[in-house]
Short mmCIF file of C-alpha atoms in Angstrom, two decimals:
data_model
loop_
_atom_site.label_atom_id
_atom_site.label_comp_id
_atom_site.label_asym_id
_atom_site.label_seq_id
_atom_site.Cartn_x
_atom_site.Cartn_y
_atom_site.Cartn_z
CA UNK A 29 -45.92 -98.04 -27.38
CA UNK A 30 -48.60 -96.74 -24.54
CA UNK A 31 -47.44 -99.83 -22.38
CA UNK A 32 -43.97 -98.83 -22.48
CA UNK A 33 -45.15 -95.28 -21.18
CA UNK A 34 -46.95 -96.76 -18.62
CA UNK A 35 -43.59 -98.90 -17.51
CA UNK A 36 -41.69 -95.90 -17.90
CA UNK A 37 -44.15 -93.98 -15.42
CA UNK A 38 -44.76 -96.45 -12.86
CA UNK A 39 -40.92 -97.78 -12.61
CA UNK A 40 -38.63 -94.83 -13.44
CA UNK A 41 -35.18 -96.20 -14.33
CA UNK A 42 -32.05 -95.64 -11.75
CA UNK A 43 -30.57 -93.00 -13.92
CA UNK A 44 -33.48 -90.81 -12.77
CA UNK A 45 -32.62 -91.11 -9.18
CA UNK A 46 -30.43 -87.88 -9.21
CA UNK A 47 -33.41 -85.74 -11.13
CA UNK A 48 -34.48 -82.81 -9.16
CA UNK A 49 -37.58 -82.42 -7.39
CA UNK A 50 -40.75 -81.59 -9.56
CA UNK A 51 -42.88 -78.62 -9.32
CA UNK A 52 -46.48 -78.97 -7.91
CA UNK A 53 -47.97 -78.51 -11.26
CA UNK A 54 -46.01 -81.42 -12.72
CA UNK A 55 -47.10 -83.57 -9.59
CA UNK A 56 -50.72 -82.86 -10.26
CA UNK A 57 -50.28 -83.66 -14.19
CA UNK A 58 -48.27 -86.87 -13.37
CA UNK A 59 -51.00 -87.98 -10.67
CA UNK A 60 -53.68 -87.56 -13.28
CA UNK A 61 -51.89 -89.38 -15.90
CA UNK A 62 -51.39 -92.18 -13.33
CA UNK A 63 -55.44 -92.37 -12.53
CA UNK A 64 -55.54 -92.64 -16.50
CA UNK A 65 -53.45 -95.50 -16.62
CA UNK A 66 -55.19 -97.34 -13.84
CA UNK A 67 -58.70 -96.57 -15.60
CA UNK A 68 -57.05 -97.95 -18.72
CA UNK A 69 -56.53 -101.33 -17.11
CA UNK A 70 -60.34 -101.62 -16.36
CA UNK A 71 -61.33 -100.48 -19.79
CA UNK A 72 -59.93 -98.58 -23.00
CA UNK A 73 -56.76 -97.14 -22.67
CA UNK A 74 -56.65 -93.42 -23.74
CA UNK A 75 -54.14 -91.59 -25.70
CA UNK A 76 -51.49 -90.53 -23.38
CA UNK A 77 -49.16 -87.65 -24.20
CA UNK A 78 -45.46 -88.45 -23.60
CA UNK A 79 -44.09 -86.17 -20.70
CA UNK A 80 -40.68 -85.30 -21.09
CA UNK A 81 -38.99 -84.31 -17.58
CA UNK A 82 -36.24 -82.18 -17.50
CA UNK A 83 -32.92 -83.87 -17.36
CA UNK A 84 -30.35 -82.04 -15.23
CA UNK A 85 -26.68 -83.16 -14.59
CA UNK A 86 -25.98 -84.19 -11.08
CA UNK A 87 -24.09 -82.06 -8.74
CA UNK A 88 -20.70 -83.24 -8.12
CA UNK A 89 -19.87 -84.12 -4.41
CA UNK A 90 -17.33 -81.56 -3.33
CA UNK A 91 -14.41 -82.99 -1.90
CA UNK A 92 -13.64 -79.68 0.43
CA UNK A 93 -14.98 -80.02 3.83
CA UNK A 94 -18.03 -78.10 5.19
CA UNK A 95 -15.94 -76.65 7.67
CA UNK A 96 -13.10 -75.60 5.53
CA UNK A 97 -15.98 -74.06 3.32
CA UNK A 98 -17.25 -71.98 6.23
CA UNK A 99 -13.78 -70.60 7.07
CA UNK A 100 -12.85 -69.84 3.13
CA UNK A 101 -16.24 -67.82 2.81
CA UNK A 102 -16.99 -70.76 -0.01
CA UNK A 103 -20.49 -71.41 1.22
CA UNK A 104 -23.15 -68.53 1.30
CA UNK A 105 -23.73 -67.16 4.38
CA UNK A 106 -26.90 -68.24 6.53
CA UNK A 107 -29.81 -66.06 7.16
CA UNK A 108 -29.17 -62.74 9.45
CA UNK A 109 -25.46 -62.65 8.97
CA UNK A 110 -23.55 -60.19 7.23
CA UNK A 111 -23.01 -60.21 3.54
CA UNK A 112 -19.44 -59.70 3.75
CA UNK A 113 -16.82 -62.67 3.08
CA UNK A 114 -15.31 -64.24 5.99
CA UNK A 115 -11.94 -62.94 6.50
CA UNK A 116 -8.62 -65.25 7.24
CA UNK A 117 -6.56 -64.56 9.99
CA UNK A 118 -4.08 -62.95 7.75
CA UNK A 119 -6.79 -60.52 6.30
CA UNK A 120 -7.68 -59.71 9.43
CA UNK A 121 -3.80 -58.81 10.46
CA UNK A 122 -3.27 -56.43 7.43
CA UNK A 123 -6.99 -55.12 7.89
CA UNK A 124 -7.43 -55.52 3.83
CA UNK A 125 -11.31 -55.35 4.25
CA UNK A 126 -12.08 -52.65 6.64
CA UNK A 127 -15.80 -52.24 7.36
CA UNK A 128 -17.30 -49.47 5.06
CA UNK A 129 -20.59 -47.59 6.36
CA UNK A 130 -22.99 -46.27 3.73
CA UNK A 131 -24.78 -43.07 5.14
CA UNK A 132 -28.54 -43.00 4.42
CA UNK A 133 -30.00 -40.64 1.98
CA UNK A 134 -31.23 -38.30 4.66
CA UNK A 135 -27.77 -38.35 6.07
CA UNK A 136 -25.86 -37.76 2.96
CA UNK A 137 -28.17 -34.87 2.21
CA UNK A 138 -27.31 -33.31 5.73
CA UNK A 139 -24.07 -33.60 5.15
CA UNK A 140 -24.06 -31.79 1.87
CA UNK A 141 -26.10 -29.03 3.07
CA UNK A 142 -23.80 -28.44 6.04
CA UNK A 143 -20.98 -28.36 3.51
CA UNK A 144 -22.27 -26.19 1.27
CA UNK A 145 -23.51 -23.56 3.85
CA UNK A 146 -19.79 -23.67 5.10
CA UNK A 147 -18.37 -22.98 2.01
CA UNK A 148 -20.76 -20.00 1.03
CA UNK A 149 -20.08 -18.38 4.55
CA UNK A 150 -15.98 -18.69 3.71
CA UNK A 151 -16.64 -17.11 0.14
CA UNK A 152 -19.29 -14.54 1.65
CA UNK A 153 -16.31 -13.54 4.20
CA UNK A 154 -13.61 -13.65 1.86
CA UNK A 155 -15.38 -11.53 -0.65
CA UNK A 156 -16.60 -8.86 2.03
CA UNK A 157 -13.01 -8.41 3.14
CA UNK A 158 -11.75 -7.81 -0.43
CA UNK A 159 -14.76 -4.95 -0.65
CA UNK A 160 -13.56 -3.31 2.54
CA UNK A 161 -9.96 -2.69 1.12
CA UNK A 162 -11.53 -1.05 -2.11
CA UNK A 163 -14.61 0.68 -1.15
CA UNK A 164 -16.31 1.90 2.10
CA UNK A 165 -19.86 0.07 1.77
CA UNK A 166 -21.59 2.70 4.25
CA UNK A 167 -20.30 5.62 2.22
CA UNK A 168 -21.28 6.81 -1.47
CA UNK A 169 -18.28 6.49 -4.08
CA UNK A 170 -16.93 10.22 -4.74
CA UNK A 171 -16.39 11.73 -7.93
CA UNK A 172 -13.26 11.66 -9.30
CA UNK A 173 -12.44 15.46 -8.57
CA UNK A 174 -13.29 14.94 -4.69
CA UNK A 175 -11.35 11.50 -4.69
CA UNK A 176 -8.48 13.38 -5.94
CA UNK A 177 -8.57 16.20 -3.30
CA UNK A 178 -9.00 13.45 -0.46
CA UNK A 179 -6.00 11.59 -1.83
CA UNK A 180 -3.88 14.78 -2.03
CA UNK A 181 -4.81 15.75 1.27
CA UNK A 182 -3.99 12.62 3.22
CA UNK A 183 -0.85 12.57 1.24
CA UNK A 184 -0.07 16.06 2.36
CA UNK A 185 -0.86 14.93 6.18
CA UNK A 186 1.20 11.86 6.16
CA UNK A 187 4.19 13.97 4.93
CA UNK A 188 3.57 16.41 7.27
CA UNK A 189 3.88 13.98 10.35
CA UNK A 190 7.53 14.26 10.03
CA UNK A 191 7.46 18.16 10.28
CA UNK A 192 9.46 19.89 12.74
CA UNK A 193 6.49 20.66 14.96
CA UNK A 194 4.80 17.55 14.73
CA UNK A 195 8.16 15.27 15.78
CA UNK A 196 10.08 17.58 18.49
CA UNK A 197 9.10 19.36 21.59
CA UNK A 198 8.75 23.25 22.42
CA UNK A 199 11.90 24.91 23.65
CA UNK A 200 10.10 26.68 26.55
CA UNK A 201 12.92 28.78 27.73
CA UNK A 202 13.49 30.24 24.51
CA UNK A 203 10.16 30.85 23.57
CA UNK A 204 9.42 33.03 26.80
CA UNK A 205 12.45 34.98 25.96
CA UNK A 206 11.19 35.57 22.09
CA UNK A 207 7.89 36.27 23.44
CA UNK A 208 9.01 39.21 25.68
CA UNK A 209 11.11 40.02 22.60
CA UNK A 210 8.28 40.32 20.31
CA UNK A 211 6.03 42.14 22.83
CA UNK A 212 8.24 45.21 22.37
CA UNK A 213 7.21 45.76 18.92
CA UNK A 214 3.64 45.91 18.93
CA UNK A 215 2.98 47.40 15.16
CA UNK A 216 4.77 44.51 13.87
CA UNK A 217 3.31 41.07 13.28
CA UNK A 218 6.30 38.30 13.39
CA UNK A 219 6.14 34.68 12.56
CA UNK A 220 8.74 32.70 13.92
CA UNK A 221 9.81 29.04 13.74
CA UNK A 222 13.18 28.15 15.05
CA UNK A 223 14.21 24.40 15.16
CA UNK A 224 17.08 22.13 16.32
CA UNK A 225 18.21 19.94 13.54
CA UNK A 226 19.15 17.01 15.53
CA UNK A 227 16.61 16.90 18.49
CA UNK A 228 13.70 18.39 16.58
CA UNK A 229 13.11 20.84 19.23
CA UNK A 230 11.58 23.96 18.20
CA UNK A 231 10.33 27.29 19.04
CA UNK A 232 6.63 28.41 17.33
CA UNK A 233 5.50 31.74 17.14
CA UNK A 234 2.78 32.42 14.74
CA UNK A 235 4.89 30.01 12.54
CA UNK A 236 1.99 28.36 11.03
CA UNK A 237 0.68 31.76 9.67
CA UNK A 238 0.34 32.50 5.93
CA UNK A 239 2.62 35.35 4.82
CA UNK A 240 3.57 37.12 1.51
CA UNK A 241 6.47 34.89 0.48
CA UNK A 242 8.51 37.59 -1.39
CA UNK A 243 11.81 36.31 -2.57
CA UNK A 244 11.97 33.28 -0.04
CA UNK A 245 9.73 31.66 -2.88
CA UNK A 246 12.89 31.14 -4.67
CA UNK A 247 13.90 28.39 -2.54
CA UNK A 248 11.34 25.67 -3.36
CA UNK A 249 12.02 26.67 -7.05
CA UNK A 250 15.70 26.25 -6.51
CA UNK A 251 15.02 22.36 -5.20
CA UNK A 252 12.67 22.01 -8.18
CA UNK A 253 15.45 22.80 -10.65
CA UNK A 254 17.94 20.44 -8.83
CA UNK A 255 15.45 17.87 -8.95
CA UNK A 256 15.25 18.04 -12.75
CA UNK A 257 18.93 18.20 -12.95
CA UNK A 258 18.89 14.91 -10.84
CA UNK A 259 16.25 13.22 -13.50
CA UNK A 260 18.40 14.48 -16.19
CA UNK A 261 16.06 16.72 -17.73
CA UNK A 262 18.23 19.83 -17.41
CA UNK A 263 21.86 20.20 -17.59
CA UNK A 264 23.84 22.43 -15.40
CA UNK A 265 25.69 23.78 -18.59
CA UNK A 266 22.65 24.06 -20.93
CA UNK A 267 22.14 27.39 -22.18
CA UNK A 268 18.77 29.57 -21.11
CA UNK A 269 17.72 32.44 -23.08
CA UNK A 270 16.40 35.36 -21.75
CA UNK A 271 12.69 36.52 -23.21
CA UNK A 272 10.88 39.21 -23.40
CA UNK A 273 8.22 37.73 -21.01
CA UNK A 274 10.79 36.88 -18.31
CA UNK A 275 12.16 40.29 -17.78
CA UNK A 276 11.43 41.68 -14.47
CA UNK A 277 12.11 44.83 -12.70
CA UNK A 278 13.34 44.80 -9.16
CA UNK A 279 16.38 42.87 -7.75
CA UNK A 280 18.97 41.49 -10.24
CA UNK A 281 21.09 42.25 -13.07
CA UNK A 282 19.63 39.98 -15.97
CA UNK A 283 16.87 42.64 -16.85
CA UNK A 284 19.15 45.03 -18.37
CA UNK A 285 20.66 42.17 -20.53
CA UNK A 286 19.68 41.99 -24.53
CA UNK A 287 16.80 39.81 -25.19
CA UNK A 288 18.13 36.49 -26.85
CA UNK A 289 20.83 36.54 -23.89
CA UNK A 290 22.11 33.07 -22.95
CA UNK A 291 22.99 31.93 -19.61
CA UNK A 292 24.05 28.48 -18.25
CA UNK A 293 21.42 27.02 -16.39
CA UNK A 294 23.30 26.91 -13.38
CA UNK A 295 24.12 30.47 -13.62
CA UNK A 296 20.40 31.21 -13.95
CA UNK A 297 19.76 29.30 -10.73
CA UNK A 298 22.67 30.78 -8.65
CA UNK A 299 21.71 34.24 -9.84
CA UNK A 300 18.07 33.59 -8.80
CA UNK A 301 19.20 32.97 -5.13
CA UNK A 302 22.78 35.07 -4.76
CA UNK A 303 21.35 38.28 -6.03
CA UNK A 304 17.83 37.51 -5.98
CA UNK A 305 17.34 38.05 -9.55
CA UNK A 306 13.60 38.08 -10.73
CA UNK A 307 14.45 37.77 -14.28
CA UNK A 308 16.09 34.44 -13.49
CA UNK A 309 13.50 33.14 -11.41
CA UNK A 310 11.07 33.84 -14.23
CA UNK A 311 12.92 31.89 -16.62
CA UNK A 312 13.21 29.07 -14.11
CA UNK A 313 9.57 28.92 -13.84
CA UNK A 314 9.05 28.57 -17.47
CA UNK A 315 11.66 25.82 -17.92
CA UNK A 316 10.04 24.04 -14.80
CA UNK A 317 6.63 23.93 -16.30
CA UNK A 318 4.95 26.82 -15.15
CA UNK A 319 3.25 27.93 -12.05
CA UNK A 320 0.58 24.94 -11.77
CA UNK A 321 3.29 22.31 -12.01
CA UNK A 322 5.65 23.95 -9.35
CA UNK A 323 2.72 24.30 -6.78
CA UNK A 324 2.09 20.81 -7.50
CA UNK A 325 5.37 19.70 -6.58
CA UNK A 326 5.39 22.09 -3.45
CA UNK A 327 1.98 20.19 -2.07
CA UNK A 328 3.74 16.60 -2.89
CA UNK A 329 6.69 17.85 -0.71
CA UNK A 330 4.23 18.84 2.15
CA UNK A 331 4.40 22.37 1.74
CA UNK A 332 0.58 23.54 2.76
CA UNK A 333 1.00 27.34 2.10
CA UNK A 334 3.58 27.59 -0.17
CA UNK A 335 2.32 28.59 -3.49
CA UNK A 336 3.46 30.49 -6.87
CA UNK A 337 0.42 32.99 -8.08
CA UNK A 338 2.39 35.53 -9.97
CA UNK A 339 5.49 36.19 -11.68
CA UNK A 340 8.27 38.08 -9.87
CA UNK A 341 8.42 40.51 -8.25
CA UNK A 342 5.14 40.17 -7.05
CA UNK A 343 4.76 43.39 -5.67
CA UNK A 344 1.10 42.88 -4.26
CA UNK A 345 2.39 39.86 -1.95
CA UNK A 346 0.04 37.10 -3.89
CA UNK A 347 2.76 34.26 -3.78
CA UNK A 348 2.71 32.97 -0.41
CA UNK A 349 4.40 30.46 2.27
CA UNK A 350 4.48 30.23 6.07
CA UNK A 351 7.68 29.84 8.36
CA UNK A 352 6.79 26.29 9.28
CA UNK A 353 6.88 25.35 5.14
CA UNK A 354 10.22 27.08 5.02
CA UNK A 355 11.82 25.48 8.21
CA UNK A 356 10.20 21.75 7.02
CA UNK A 357 11.66 22.53 3.57
CA UNK A 358 15.18 23.36 4.73
CA UNK A 359 15.18 20.48 7.09
CA UNK A 360 14.51 18.23 3.94
CA UNK A 361 17.19 19.71 2.03
CA UNK A 362 19.59 19.19 4.91
CA UNK A 363 18.65 15.63 5.20
CA UNK A 364 19.00 14.96 0.92
CA UNK A 365 15.26 13.80 1.01
CA UNK A 366 14.20 15.74 -2.12
CA UNK A 367 17.57 15.84 -3.85
CA UNK A 368 20.64 13.84 -4.20
CA UNK A 369 23.56 14.70 -1.76
CA UNK A 370 25.46 16.36 -4.62
CA UNK A 371 22.50 18.55 -5.23
CA UNK A 372 21.84 19.14 -1.64
CA UNK A 373 25.46 20.56 -1.39
CA UNK A 374 25.19 22.68 -4.52
CA UNK A 375 22.01 24.28 -2.94
CA UNK A 376 23.60 24.80 0.31
CA UNK A 377 26.69 26.16 -1.50
CA UNK A 378 24.76 28.53 -3.55
CA UNK A 379 22.75 29.90 -0.33
CA UNK A 380 25.95 30.68 1.43
CA UNK A 381 26.56 32.97 -1.27
CA UNK A 382 23.41 35.08 -0.55
CA UNK A 383 24.98 39.09 -0.92
CA UNK A 384 22.37 40.51 1.58
CA UNK A 385 23.68 39.85 4.81
CA UNK A 386 21.59 42.52 7.34
CA UNK A 387 19.10 40.33 8.85
CA UNK A 388 19.76 36.67 10.33
CA UNK A 389 23.67 36.89 9.62
CA UNK A 390 23.90 40.01 12.21
CA UNK A 391 22.87 38.16 15.04
CA UNK A 392 25.46 35.27 14.51
CA UNK A 393 28.70 34.98 16.31
CA UNK A 394 31.96 35.57 14.34
CA UNK A 395 32.99 31.92 13.68
CA UNK A 396 29.04 30.93 12.85
CA UNK A 397 28.38 30.12 9.30
CA UNK A 398 24.62 30.32 7.43
CA UNK A 399 23.09 29.15 4.48
CA UNK A 400 19.97 31.36 3.80
CA UNK A 401 17.70 33.29 1.63
CA UNK A 402 15.88 36.84 2.35
CA UNK A 403 12.80 38.24 1.17
CA UNK A 404 11.70 41.55 1.11
CA UNK A 405 8.33 43.74 0.08
CA UNK A 406 6.96 47.23 1.32
CA UNK A 407 4.44 45.10 3.47
CA UNK A 408 6.76 42.18 4.57
CA UNK A 409 10.34 41.37 5.35
CA UNK A 410 11.95 37.87 6.21
CA UNK A 411 14.92 35.50 5.91
CA UNK A 412 15.08 31.88 6.62
CA UNK A 413 18.21 29.77 6.70
CA UNK A 414 20.45 26.77 8.45
CA UNK A 415 22.97 28.01 10.71
CA UNK A 416 26.14 26.24 11.78
CA UNK A 417 27.57 27.06 15.28
CA UNK A 418 31.35 26.72 16.18
CA UNK A 419 30.53 24.08 18.50
CA UNK A 420 28.90 21.75 15.81
CA UNK A 421 25.10 22.58 16.82
CA UNK A 422 22.85 23.32 13.80
CA UNK A 423 19.33 24.48 13.51
CA UNK A 424 16.97 26.31 11.39
CA UNK A 425 15.57 29.73 11.81
CA UNK A 426 12.51 30.94 9.42
CA UNK A 427 11.42 34.76 10.57
CA UNK A 428 8.63 36.59 8.50
CA UNK A 429 7.37 39.92 9.74
CA UNK A 430 4.44 41.69 8.47
CA UNK A 431 4.91 45.47 8.66
CA UNK A 432 3.62 48.78 7.84
CA UNK A 433 5.01 49.90 4.51
CA UNK A 434 8.78 49.55 4.76
CA UNK A 435 9.03 49.81 8.62
CA UNK A 436 12.75 49.47 9.37
CA UNK A 437 11.99 48.12 12.81
CA UNK A 438 11.22 44.79 11.15
CA UNK A 439 14.97 44.77 10.46
CA UNK A 440 15.72 45.49 13.87
CA UNK A 441 13.37 42.73 15.15
CA UNK A 442 14.46 39.93 13.16
CA UNK A 443 18.23 40.58 13.82
CA UNK A 444 17.36 40.56 17.69
CA UNK A 445 15.43 37.37 17.33
CA UNK A 446 18.32 35.54 15.29
CA UNK A 447 20.80 37.03 18.45
CA UNK A 448 18.72 35.37 21.08
CA UNK A 449 18.28 32.14 19.27
CA UNK A 450 22.31 31.87 18.65
CA UNK A 451 22.98 32.62 22.06
CA UNK A 452 20.65 30.01 23.15
CA UNK A 453 22.19 26.83 20.77
CA UNK A 454 25.84 28.19 20.63
CA UNK A 455 26.10 26.70 24.58
CA UNK A 456 24.74 23.43 23.72
CA UNK A 457 26.69 20.81 22.12
CA UNK A 458 25.10 18.58 19.73
CA UNK A 459 22.88 16.22 21.02
CA UNK A 460 22.92 13.58 18.02
CA UNK A 461 25.65 10.98 17.73
CA UNK A 462 24.89 10.67 13.53
CA UNK A 463 27.47 12.08 11.65
CA UNK A 464 26.97 14.71 9.41
CA UNK A 465 28.17 15.41 6.02
CA UNK A 466 28.92 18.91 5.40
CA UNK A 467 28.64 20.36 1.91
CA UNK A 468 31.48 20.18 -0.29
CA UNK A 469 32.99 23.57 -1.49
CA UNK A 470 31.52 24.70 -4.65
CA UNK A 471 31.59 28.28 -6.22
CA UNK A 472 28.69 29.07 -8.24
CA UNK A 473 29.35 30.59 -11.58
#
């Protein structure tokens, strides 16, 4: 047996020609065994362990030429070359394998930081812009009552942007004439606002001053009544009842009717204007929600001084208004801004039937027309209306005069103011080409 091992070690068979190279440890072990065999030839042969060499299958030679292998990327790349496979000509044309550069961790973190900062800046700007629309960061948030007051004030200011004074220009020649006229009555304190409906040009002599409204307060009440008619809250044929609380002395005939007497809503509203019935006025105030609700409506319309503080007849003059408020209200009525056109026509038709014609109508020509409402107290006399001249010109005149107790000179002053204004406007043709819809004929009950 030992002899066979020796022969195999010294003369390996041809089958082992393709064995892979042995390692350093295997070579040393083989050398030691060979030395033992040599020594055994001289003497005793020691026991030699049989060494089994690893048997591996020989690699088959590839039939692919080396140059083709390199071209098609079948051989591993040499040192120093890129690890990407070699592209064929077709791949290079189609650019199927674009070069991909992977950033280093430091570059990746830098880019991520820049992206985060950019997104944070955009979000912060968007949030600050949103907050600027809702609140003012430099001002403490007001209480609910203050907020409501500010809102109402801004709303009133916006609505007054379209008042006759803010839109038009002063009519200087007419204003000088009226100033000379009023200087003749030093004991009286007039407030005058006259405005051209088409051009909005105006004359303002104390027109923004506050006066006792007297019965001119009934015009805004009439407008509120027809607003509820338009809204379907009131029917013109709906019966209104005279109550004990509504009866008032002064002008009007309804105060003499028995309690419980019923009149149609339209009859009540018409009597409030045509004969200035105080009882009818109190009935409407009750049906329209009371003084507080009406005052809120007046403010919503942009009237700054018009308020109801007491039931009619208000002999103390606590209900207030101004020539400017009355003129602005008539302008809104004429335009149909507060009520429907049908209700506007009814309002103007009722105002044309006002029975007292001793103030503004006395200064008008024969063919002129006027839709107006007067007001009389011992301390105040006034008249306000829309005047229609024969040449088609339309203008608004509102005159309130503070006077010593029942001074008749106030009536004369209002008549002369009306006459002077009429002479000015009747010479001027209408400047606006806008068609005006004349009120349809309407007879109050």
